[in-house]
């Protein structure tokens, strides 16, 4: 017997699909190739320069912060079911210490 999905059933199904896709993608936040890592670092430095050019107070914020992350780009998309993803660089006391990523999903 085939039955139609209710709104709650569809929401549950979409949540399960999103959860499974997050679990299956792994936890690696570093870009795969050296060229991609260099490009991300360059983009993060360019973003920081742009921030401080537009707002000189940002330089003091960066200098006084113990740690921060810069996401040069965060892509968004969707219609009904949406999401966003971006990869960034983590700094501690002004030194790059690793990579991070940002992901978001929403329904409705």
mmCIF file of N, CA and C in Angstrom:
data_model
loop_
_atom_site.group_PDB
_atom_site.id
_atom_site.type_symbol
_atom_site.label_atom_id
_atom_site.label_comp_id
_atom_site.label_asym_id
_atom_site.label_seq_id
_atom_site.Cartn_x
_atom_site.Cartn_y
_atom_site.Cartn_z
ATOM 1 N N UNK A 1 0.834 -1.169 0.000
ATOM 2 C CA UNK A 1 0.000 0.000 0.000
ATOM 3 C C UNK A 1 0.888 1.245 0.000
ATOM 4 N N UNK A 2 0.645 2.166 -0.908
ATOM 5 C CA UNK A 2 1.400 3.402 -1.015
ATOM 6 C C UNK A 2 0.599 4.497 -0.332
ATOM 7 N N UNK A 3 1.284 5.227 0.525
ATOM 8 C CA UNK A 3 0.612 6.345 1.180
ATOM 9 C C UNK A 3 1.442 7.601 0.983
ATOM 10 N N UNK A 4 0.811 8.735 0.995
ATOM 11 C CA UNK A 4 1.528 9.984 0.768
ATOM 12 C C UNK A 4 2.170 10.455 2.069
ATOM 13 N N UNK A 5 3.251 11.180 1.930
ATOM 14 C CA UNK A 5 3.941 11.725 3.093
ATOM 15 C C UNK A 5 3.253 12.996 3.571
ATOM 16 N N UNK A 6 3.076 13.092 4.849
ATOM 17 C CA UNK A 6 2.556 14.333 5.431
ATOM 18 C C UNK A 6 3.711 15.331 5.527
ATOM 19 N N UNK A 7 3.412 16.551 5.880
ATOM 20 C CA UNK A 7 4.455 17.567 6.033
ATOM 21 C C UNK A 7 5.457 17.137 7.098
ATOM 22 N N UNK A 8 4.970 16.581 8.196
ATOM 23 C CA UNK A 8 5.865 16.121 9.262
ATOM 24 C C UNK A 8 6.724 14.955 8.777
ATOM 25 N N UNK A 9 6.136 14.081 8.000
ATOM 26 C CA UNK A 9 6.887 12.950 7.463
ATOM 27 C C UNK A 9 7.955 13.400 6.479
ATOM 28 N N UNK A 10 7.627 14.377 5.651
ATOM 29 C CA UNK A 10 8.592 14.907 4.697
ATOM 30 C C UNK A 10 9.728 15.613 5.423
ATOM 31 N N UNK A 11 9.399 16.374 6.458
ATOM 32 C CA UNK A 11 10.420 17.050 7.244
ATOM 33 C C UNK A 11 11.353 16.036 7.893
ATOM 34 N N UNK A 12 10.796 14.993 8.461
ATOM 35 C CA UNK A 12 11.605 13.942 9.078
ATOM 36 C C UNK A 12 12.512 13.259 8.069
ATOM 37 N N UNK A 13 11.993 12.995 6.890
ATOM 38 C CA UNK A 13 12.783 12.363 5.836
ATOM 39 C C UNK A 13 13.930 13.271 5.407
ATOM 40 N N UNK A 14 13.651 14.550 5.214
ATOM 41 C CA UNK A 14 14.698 15.488 4.819
ATOM 42 C C UNK A 14 15.758 15.638 5.903
ATOM 43 N N UNK A 15 15.345 15.656 7.162
ATOM 44 C CA UNK A 15 16.303 15.734 8.267
ATOM 45 C C UNK A 15 17.196 14.504 8.284
ATOM 46 N N UNK A 16 16.611 13.341 8.059
ATOM 47 C CA UNK A 16 17.395 12.098 8.029
ATOM 48 C C UNK A 16 18.395 12.108 6.883
ATOM 49 N N UNK A 17 17.995 12.604 5.729
ATOM 50 C CA UNK A 17 18.899 12.682 4.576
ATOM 51 C C UNK A 17 20.041 13.650 4.865
ATOM 52 N N UNK A 18 19.726 14.817 5.436
ATOM 53 C CA UNK A 18 20.775 15.789 5.756
ATOM 54 C C UNK A 18 21.730 15.233 6.804
ATOM 55 N N UNK A 19 21.210 14.563 7.819
ATOM 56 C CA UNK A 19 22.057 13.979 8.861
ATOM 57 C C UNK A 19 22.981 12.929 8.264
ATOM 58 N N UNK A 20 22.441 12.080 7.406
ATOM 59 C CA UNK A 20 23.256 11.036 6.775
ATOM 60 C C UNK A 20 24.340 11.647 5.892
ATOM 61 N N UNK A 21 24.000 12.698 5.160
ATOM 62 C CA UNK A 21 25.008 13.307 4.283
ATOM 63 C C UNK A 21 26.118 13.957 5.096
ATOM 64 N N UNK A 22 25.789 14.537 6.238
ATOM 65 C CA UNK A 22 26.810 15.127 7.108
ATOM 66 C C UNK A 22 27.716 14.041 7.657
ATOM 67 N N UNK A 23 27.136 12.935 8.090
ATOM 68 C CA UNK A 23 27.925 11.834 8.652
ATOM 69 C C UNK A 23 28.822 11.192 7.605
ATOM 70 N N UNK A 24 28.373 11.123 6.380
ATOM 71 C CA UNK A 24 29.128 10.438 5.341
ATOM 72 C C UNK A 24 30.202 11.305 4.696
ATOM 73 N N UNK A 25 30.147 12.619 4.888
ATOM 74 C CA UNK A 25 31.127 13.483 4.250
ATOM 75 C C UNK A 25 32.454 13.499 4.983
ATOM 76 N N UNK A 26 32.503 13.035 6.203
ATOM 77 C CA UNK A 26 33.760 13.012 6.936
ATOM 78 C C UNK A 26 33.999 14.302 7.688
ATOM 79 N N UNK A 27 35.117 14.337 8.380
ATOM 80 C CA UNK A 27 35.408 15.478 9.236
ATOM 81 C C UNK A 27 36.609 16.284 8.773
ATOM 82 N N UNK A 28 37.127 16.028 7.615
ATOM 83 C CA UNK A 28 38.300 16.743 7.144
ATOM 84 C C UNK A 28 37.926 18.157 6.744
ATOM 85 N N UNK A 29 38.568 19.132 7.373
ATOM 86 C CA UNK A 29 38.292 20.520 7.032
ATOM 87 C C UNK A 29 39.388 21.126 6.171
ATOM 88 N N UNK A 30 40.540 20.488 6.100
ATOM 89 C CA UNK A 30 41.644 21.010 5.299
ATOM 90 C C UNK A 30 41.386 20.744 3.818
ATOM 91 N N UNK A 31 41.707 21.718 2.981
ATOM 92 C CA UNK A 31 41.612 21.468 1.537
ATOM 93 C C UNK A 31 42.498 20.286 1.149
ATOM 94 N N UNK A 32 42.101 19.569 0.116
ATOM 95 C CA UNK A 32 42.782 18.324 -0.258
ATOM 96 C C UNK A 32 44.182 18.515 -0.835
ATOM 97 N N UNK A 33 44.384 19.553 -1.614
ATOM 98 C CA UNK A 33 45.684 19.721 -2.266
ATOM 99 C C UNK A 33 46.427 20.926 -1.702
ATOM 100 N N UNK A 34 47.731 20.919 -1.894
ATOM 101 C CA UNK A 34 48.556 22.035 -1.442
ATOM 102 C C UNK A 34 48.145 23.326 -2.144
ATOM 103 N N UNK A 35 47.813 23.228 -3.432
ATOM 104 C CA UNK A 35 47.379 24.405 -4.182
ATOM 105 C C UNK A 35 46.085 24.975 -3.601
ATOM 106 N N UNK A 36 45.139 24.092 -3.220
ATOM 107 C CA UNK A 36 43.878 24.549 -2.615
ATOM 108 C C UNK A 36 44.123 25.185 -1.257
ATOM 109 N N UNK A 37 45.064 24.621 -0.476
ATOM 110 C CA UNK A 37 45.388 25.207 0.827
ATOM 111 C C UNK A 37 46.006 26.597 0.644
ATOM 112 N N UNK A 38 46.905 26.727 -0.322
ATOM 113 C CA UNK A 38 47.530 28.028 -0.583
ATOM 114 C C UNK A 38 46.490 29.043 -1.045
ATOM 115 N N UNK A 39 45.565 28.616 -1.899
ATOM 116 C CA UNK A 39 44.515 29.506 -2.392
ATOM 117 C C UNK A 39 43.618 29.964 -1.235
ATOM 118 N N UNK A 40 43.255 29.054 -0.338
ATOM 119 C CA UNK A 40 42.421 29.416 0.807
ATOM 120 C C UNK A 40 43.153 30.405 1.710
ATOM 121 N N UNK A 41 44.448 30.164 1.955
ATOM 122 C CA UNK A 41 45.235 31.086 2.779
ATOM 123 C C UNK A 41 45.293 32.478 2.120
ATOM 124 N N UNK A 42 45.534 32.507 0.810
ATOM 125 C CA UNK A 42 45.576 33.792 0.093
ATOM 126 C C UNK A 42 44.233 34.508 0.175
ATOM 127 N N UNK A 43 43.150 33.758 -0.006
ATOM 128 C CA UNK A 43 41.810 34.357 0.053
ATOM 129 C C UNK A 43 41.499 34.875 1.455
ATOM 130 N N UNK A 44 41.941 34.158 2.489
ATOM 131 C CA UNK A 44 41.711 34.603 3.866
ATOM 132 C C UNK A 44 42.492 35.879 4.150
ATOM 133 N N UNK A 45 43.739 35.944 3.681
ATOM 134 C CA UNK A 45 44.536 37.159 3.878
ATOM 135 C C UNK A 45 43.918 38.343 3.128
ATOM 136 N N UNK A 46 43.426 38.083 1.917
ATOM 137 C CA UNK A 46 42.775 39.148 1.143
ATOM 138 C C UNK A 46 41.506 39.624 1.844
ATOM 139 N N UNK A 47 40.739 38.687 2.416
ATOM 140 C CA UNK A 47 39.515 39.056 3.139
ATOM 141 C C UNK A 47 39.855 39.900 4.366
ATOM 142 N N UNK A 48 40.909 39.499 5.093
ATOM 143 C CA UNK A 48 41.316 40.274 6.268
ATOM 144 C C UNK A 48 41.720 41.689 5.854
ATOM 145 N N UNK A 49 42.479 41.808 4.774
ATOM 146 C CA UNK A 49 42.888 43.128 4.279
ATOM 147 C C UNK A 49 41.681 43.976 3.906
ATOM 148 N N UNK A 50 40.715 43.336 3.267
ATOM 149 C CA UNK A 50 39.494 44.057 2.882
ATOM 150 C C UNK A 50 38.726 44.522 4.119
ATOM 151 N N UNK A 51 38.631 43.652 5.141
ATOM 152 C CA UNK A 51 37.944 44.033 6.379
ATOM 153 C C UNK A 51 38.608 45.267 6.990
ATOM 154 N N UNK A 52 39.948 45.248 7.097
ATOM 155 C CA UNK A 52 40.644 46.341 7.769
ATOM 156 C C UNK A 52 40.660 47.618 6.934
ATOM 157 N N UNK A 53 40.595 47.493 5.596
ATOM 158 C CA UNK A 53 40.496 48.686 4.754
ATOM 159 C C UNK A 53 39.142 49.366 4.927
ATOM 160 N N UNK A 54 38.078 48.561 4.991
ATOM 161 C CA UNK A 54 36.730 49.123 5.124
ATOM 162 C C UNK A 54 36.465 49.647 6.527
ATOM 163 N N UNK A 55 37.076 48.998 7.526
ATOM 164 C CA UNK A 55 36.881 49.410 8.917
ATOM 165 C C UNK A 55 38.217 49.282 9.648
ATOM 166 N N UNK A 56 38.934 50.382 9.788
ATOM 167 C CA UNK A 56 40.250 50.330 10.434
ATOM 168 C C UNK A 56 40.224 49.753 11.854
ATOM 169 N N UNK A 57 39.096 49.833 12.513
ATOM 170 C CA UNK A 57 38.976 49.260 13.857
ATOM 171 C C UNK A 57 39.102 47.738 13.865
ATOM 172 N N UNK A 58 38.897 47.122 12.710
ATOM 173 C CA UNK A 58 39.027 45.659 12.625
ATOM 174 C C UNK A 58 40.465 45.207 12.872
ATOM 175 N N UNK A 59 41.444 46.023 12.490
ATOM 176 C CA UNK A 59 42.849 45.655 12.711
ATOM 177 C C UNK A 59 43.110 45.466 14.203
ATOM 178 N N UNK A 60 42.591 46.379 15.009
ATOM 179 C CA UNK A 60 42.758 46.266 16.462
ATOM 180 C C UNK A 60 42.022 45.031 16.993
ATOM 181 N N UNK A 61 40.855 44.762 16.440
ATOM 182 C CA UNK A 61 40.097 43.586 16.856
ATOM 183 C C UNK A 61 40.889 42.305 16.568
ATOM 184 N N UNK A 62 41.446 42.207 15.368
ATOM 185 C CA UNK A 62 42.258 41.039 15.032
ATOM 186 C C UNK A 62 43.483 40.945 15.948
ATOM 187 N N UNK A 63 44.154 42.079 16.154
ATOM 188 C CA UNK A 63 45.377 42.075 16.965
ATOM 189 C C UNK A 63 45.108 41.719 18.419
ATOM 190 N N UNK A 64 43.962 42.137 18.958
ATOM 191 C CA UNK A 64 43.641 41.899 20.370
ATOM 192 C C UNK A 64 42.966 40.555 20.622
ATOM 193 N N UNK A 65 42.516 39.893 19.574
ATOM 194 C CA UNK A 65 41.807 38.610 19.739
ATOM 195 C C UNK A 65 42.799 37.485 19.973
ATOM 196 N N UNK A 66 42.448 36.595 20.888
ATOM 197 C CA UNK A 66 43.302 35.424 21.109
ATOM 198 C C UNK A 66 43.248 34.504 19.897
ATOM 199 N N UNK A 67 42.054 34.308 19.363
ATOM 200 C CA UNK A 67 41.882 33.445 18.195
ATOM 201 C C UNK A 67 40.679 33.929 17.385
ATOM 202 N N UNK A 68 40.703 33.613 16.106
ATOM 203 C CA UNK A 68 39.591 33.948 15.227
ATOM 204 C C UNK A 68 39.667 33.082 13.979
ATOM 205 N N UNK A 69 38.574 33.063 13.239
ATOM 206 C CA UNK A 69 38.517 32.331 11.970
ATOM 207 C C UNK A 69 38.036 33.292 10.890
ATOM 208 N N UNK A 70 38.597 33.150 9.715
ATOM 209 C CA UNK A 70 38.178 33.958 8.576
ATOM 210 C C UNK A 70 37.653 33.020 7.498
ATOM 211 N N UNK A 71 36.427 33.274 7.074
ATOM 212 C CA UNK A 71 35.791 32.528 5.989
ATOM 213 C C UNK A 71 35.732 33.461 4.780
ATOM 214 N N UNK A 72 36.629 33.293 3.805
ATOM 215 C CA UNK A 72 36.630 34.194 2.662
ATOM 216 C C UNK A 72 35.325 34.172 1.867
ATOM 217 N N UNK A 73 34.720 33.009 1.763
ATOM 218 C CA UNK A 73 33.464 32.872 1.023
ATOM 219 C C UNK A 73 32.579 31.836 1.721
ATOM 220 N N UNK A 74 31.298 32.139 1.751
ATOM 221 C CA UNK A 74 30.296 31.179 2.214
ATOM 222 C C UNK A 74 29.226 31.138 1.136
ATOM 223 N N UNK A 75 29.081 29.971 0.504
ATOM 224 C CA UNK A 75 28.077 29.816 -0.547
ATOM 225 C C UNK A 75 26.747 29.395 0.034
ATOM 226 N N UNK A 76 25.676 29.927 -0.526
ATOM 227 C CA UNK A 76 24.323 29.592 -0.062
ATOM 228 C C UNK A 76 23.470 29.218 -1.251
ATOM 229 N N UNK A 77 22.486 28.377 -0.993
ATOM 230 C CA UNK A 77 21.564 28.027 -2.057
ATOM 231 C C UNK A 77 20.385 27.242 -1.520
ATOM 232 N N UNK A 78 19.375 27.114 -2.363
ATOM 233 C CA UNK A 78 18.229 26.298 -1.998
ATOM 234 C C UNK A 78 16.918 26.956 -2.344
ATOM 235 N N UNK A 79 15.920 26.116 -2.411
ATOM 236 C CA UNK A 79 14.544 26.543 -2.620
ATOM 237 C C UNK A 79 13.675 25.585 -1.821
ATOM 238 N N UNK A 80 13.172 26.033 -0.705
ATOM 239 C CA UNK A 80 12.425 25.146 0.185
ATOM 240 C C UNK A 80 13.356 24.466 1.170
ATOM 241 N N UNK A 81 14.322 23.732 0.649
ATOM 242 C CA UNK A 81 15.385 23.136 1.455
ATOM 243 C C UNK A 81 16.655 23.854 1.046
ATOM 244 N N UNK A 82 17.328 24.455 2.008
ATOM 245 C CA UNK A 82 18.495 25.259 1.678
ATOM 246 C C UNK A 82 19.706 24.858 2.475
ATOM 247 N N UNK A 83 20.801 25.440 2.125
ATOM 248 C CA UNK A 83 22.025 25.160 2.841
ATOM 249 C C UNK A 83 23.085 26.188 2.530
ATOM 250 N N UNK A 84 24.132 26.147 3.321
ATOM 251 C CA UNK A 84 25.267 27.031 3.123
ATOM 252 C C UNK A 84 26.516 26.272 3.525
ATOM 253 N N UNK A 85 27.649 26.618 2.889
ATOM 254 C CA UNK A 85 28.905 25.971 3.226
ATOM 255 C C UNK A 85 30.052 26.931 2.937
ATOM 256 N N UNK A 86 31.018 26.935 3.815
ATOM 257 C CA UNK A 86 32.218 27.733 3.606
ATOM 258 C C UNK A 86 33.387 27.099 4.322
ATOM 259 N N UNK A 87 34.549 27.327 3.803
ATOM 260 C CA UNK A 87 35.777 26.812 4.407
ATOM 261 C C UNK A 87 36.610 28.015 4.819
ATOM 262 N N UNK A 88 37.261 27.914 5.981
ATOM 263 C CA UNK A 88 38.019 29.048 6.481
ATOM 264 C C UNK A 88 39.340 28.651 7.096
ATOM 265 N N UNK A 89 40.025 29.665 7.601
ATOM 266 C CA UNK A 89 41.337 29.501 8.217
ATOM 267 C C UNK A 89 41.232 29.970 9.662
ATOM 268 N N UNK A 90 41.817 29.198 10.582
ATOM 269 C CA UNK A 90 41.794 29.523 12.008
ATOM 270 C C UNK A 90 43.145 30.097 12.406
ATOM 271 N N UNK A 91 43.092 31.208 13.129
ATOM 272 C CA UNK A 91 44.304 31.867 13.614
ATOM 273 C C UNK A 91 44.278 31.893 15.135
ATOM 274 N N UNK A 92 45.445 31.686 15.738
ATOM 275 C CA UNK A 92 45.593 31.805 17.178
ATOM 276 C C UNK A 92 46.769 32.741 17.430
ATOM 277 N N UNK A 93 46.509 33.829 18.140
ATOM 278 C CA UNK A 93 47.504 34.860 18.421
ATOM 279 C C UNK A 93 48.218 35.295 17.135
ATOM 280 N N UNK A 94 47.441 35.474 16.065
ATOM 281 C CA UNK A 94 47.960 35.959 14.799
ATOM 282 C C UNK A 94 48.608 34.914 13.904
ATOM 283 N N UNK A 95 48.770 33.682 14.394
ATOM 284 C CA UNK A 95 49.386 32.600 13.609
ATOM 285 C C UNK A 95 48.326 31.639 13.108
ATOM 286 N N UNK A 96 48.455 31.217 11.873
ATOM 287 C CA UNK A 96 47.527 30.222 11.320
ATOM 288 C C UNK A 96 47.789 28.885 12.015
ATOM 289 N N UNK A 97 46.704 28.278 12.550
ATOM 290 C CA UNK A 97 46.862 26.999 13.233
ATOM 291 C C UNK A 97 46.061 25.872 12.596
ATOM 292 N N UNK A 98 45.183 26.190 11.651
ATOM 293 C CA UNK A 98 44.404 25.125 11.026
ATOM 294 C C UNK A 98 43.295 25.667 10.154
ATOM 295 N N UNK A 99 42.425 24.744 9.798
ATOM 296 C CA UNK A 99 41.311 25.050 8.910
ATOM 297 C C UNK A 99 40.003 24.744 9.619
ATOM 298 N N UNK A 100 38.931 25.354 9.145
ATOM 299 C CA UNK A 100 37.610 25.102 9.708
ATOM 300 C C UNK A 100 36.593 25.165 8.579
ATOM 301 N N UNK A 101 35.430 24.650 8.849
ATOM 302 C CA UNK A 101 34.363 24.804 7.876
ATOM 303 C C UNK A 101 33.072 25.143 8.581
ATOM 304 N N UNK A 102 32.176 25.703 7.811
ATOM 305 C CA UNK A 102 30.889 26.161 8.300
ATOM 306 C C UNK A 102 29.829 25.553 7.390
ATOM 307 N N UNK A 103 28.863 24.882 7.998
ATOM 308 C CA UNK A 103 27.770 24.340 7.198
ATOM 309 C C UNK A 103 26.460 24.604 7.888
ATOM 310 N N UNK A 104 25.433 24.829 7.078
ATOM 311 C CA UNK A 104 24.109 25.137 7.597
ATOM 312 C C UNK A 104 23.083 24.503 6.679
ATOM 313 N N UNK A 105 22.040 24.012 7.258
ATOM 314 C CA UNK A 105 20.929 23.496 6.479
ATOM 315 C C UNK A 105 19.624 23.984 7.086
ATOM 316 N N UNK A 106 18.647 24.234 6.249
ATOM 317 C CA UNK A 106 17.344 24.620 6.777
ATOM 318 C C UNK A 106 16.242 24.142 5.856
ATOM 319 N N UNK A 107 15.105 23.995 6.437
ATOM 320 C CA UNK A 107 13.931 23.523 5.714
ATOM 321 C C UNK A 107 12.840 24.570 5.877
ATOM 322 N N UNK A 108 12.245 24.950 4.748
ATOM 323 C CA UNK A 108 11.128 25.882 4.808
ATOM 324 C C UNK A 108 11.515 27.239 4.641
#
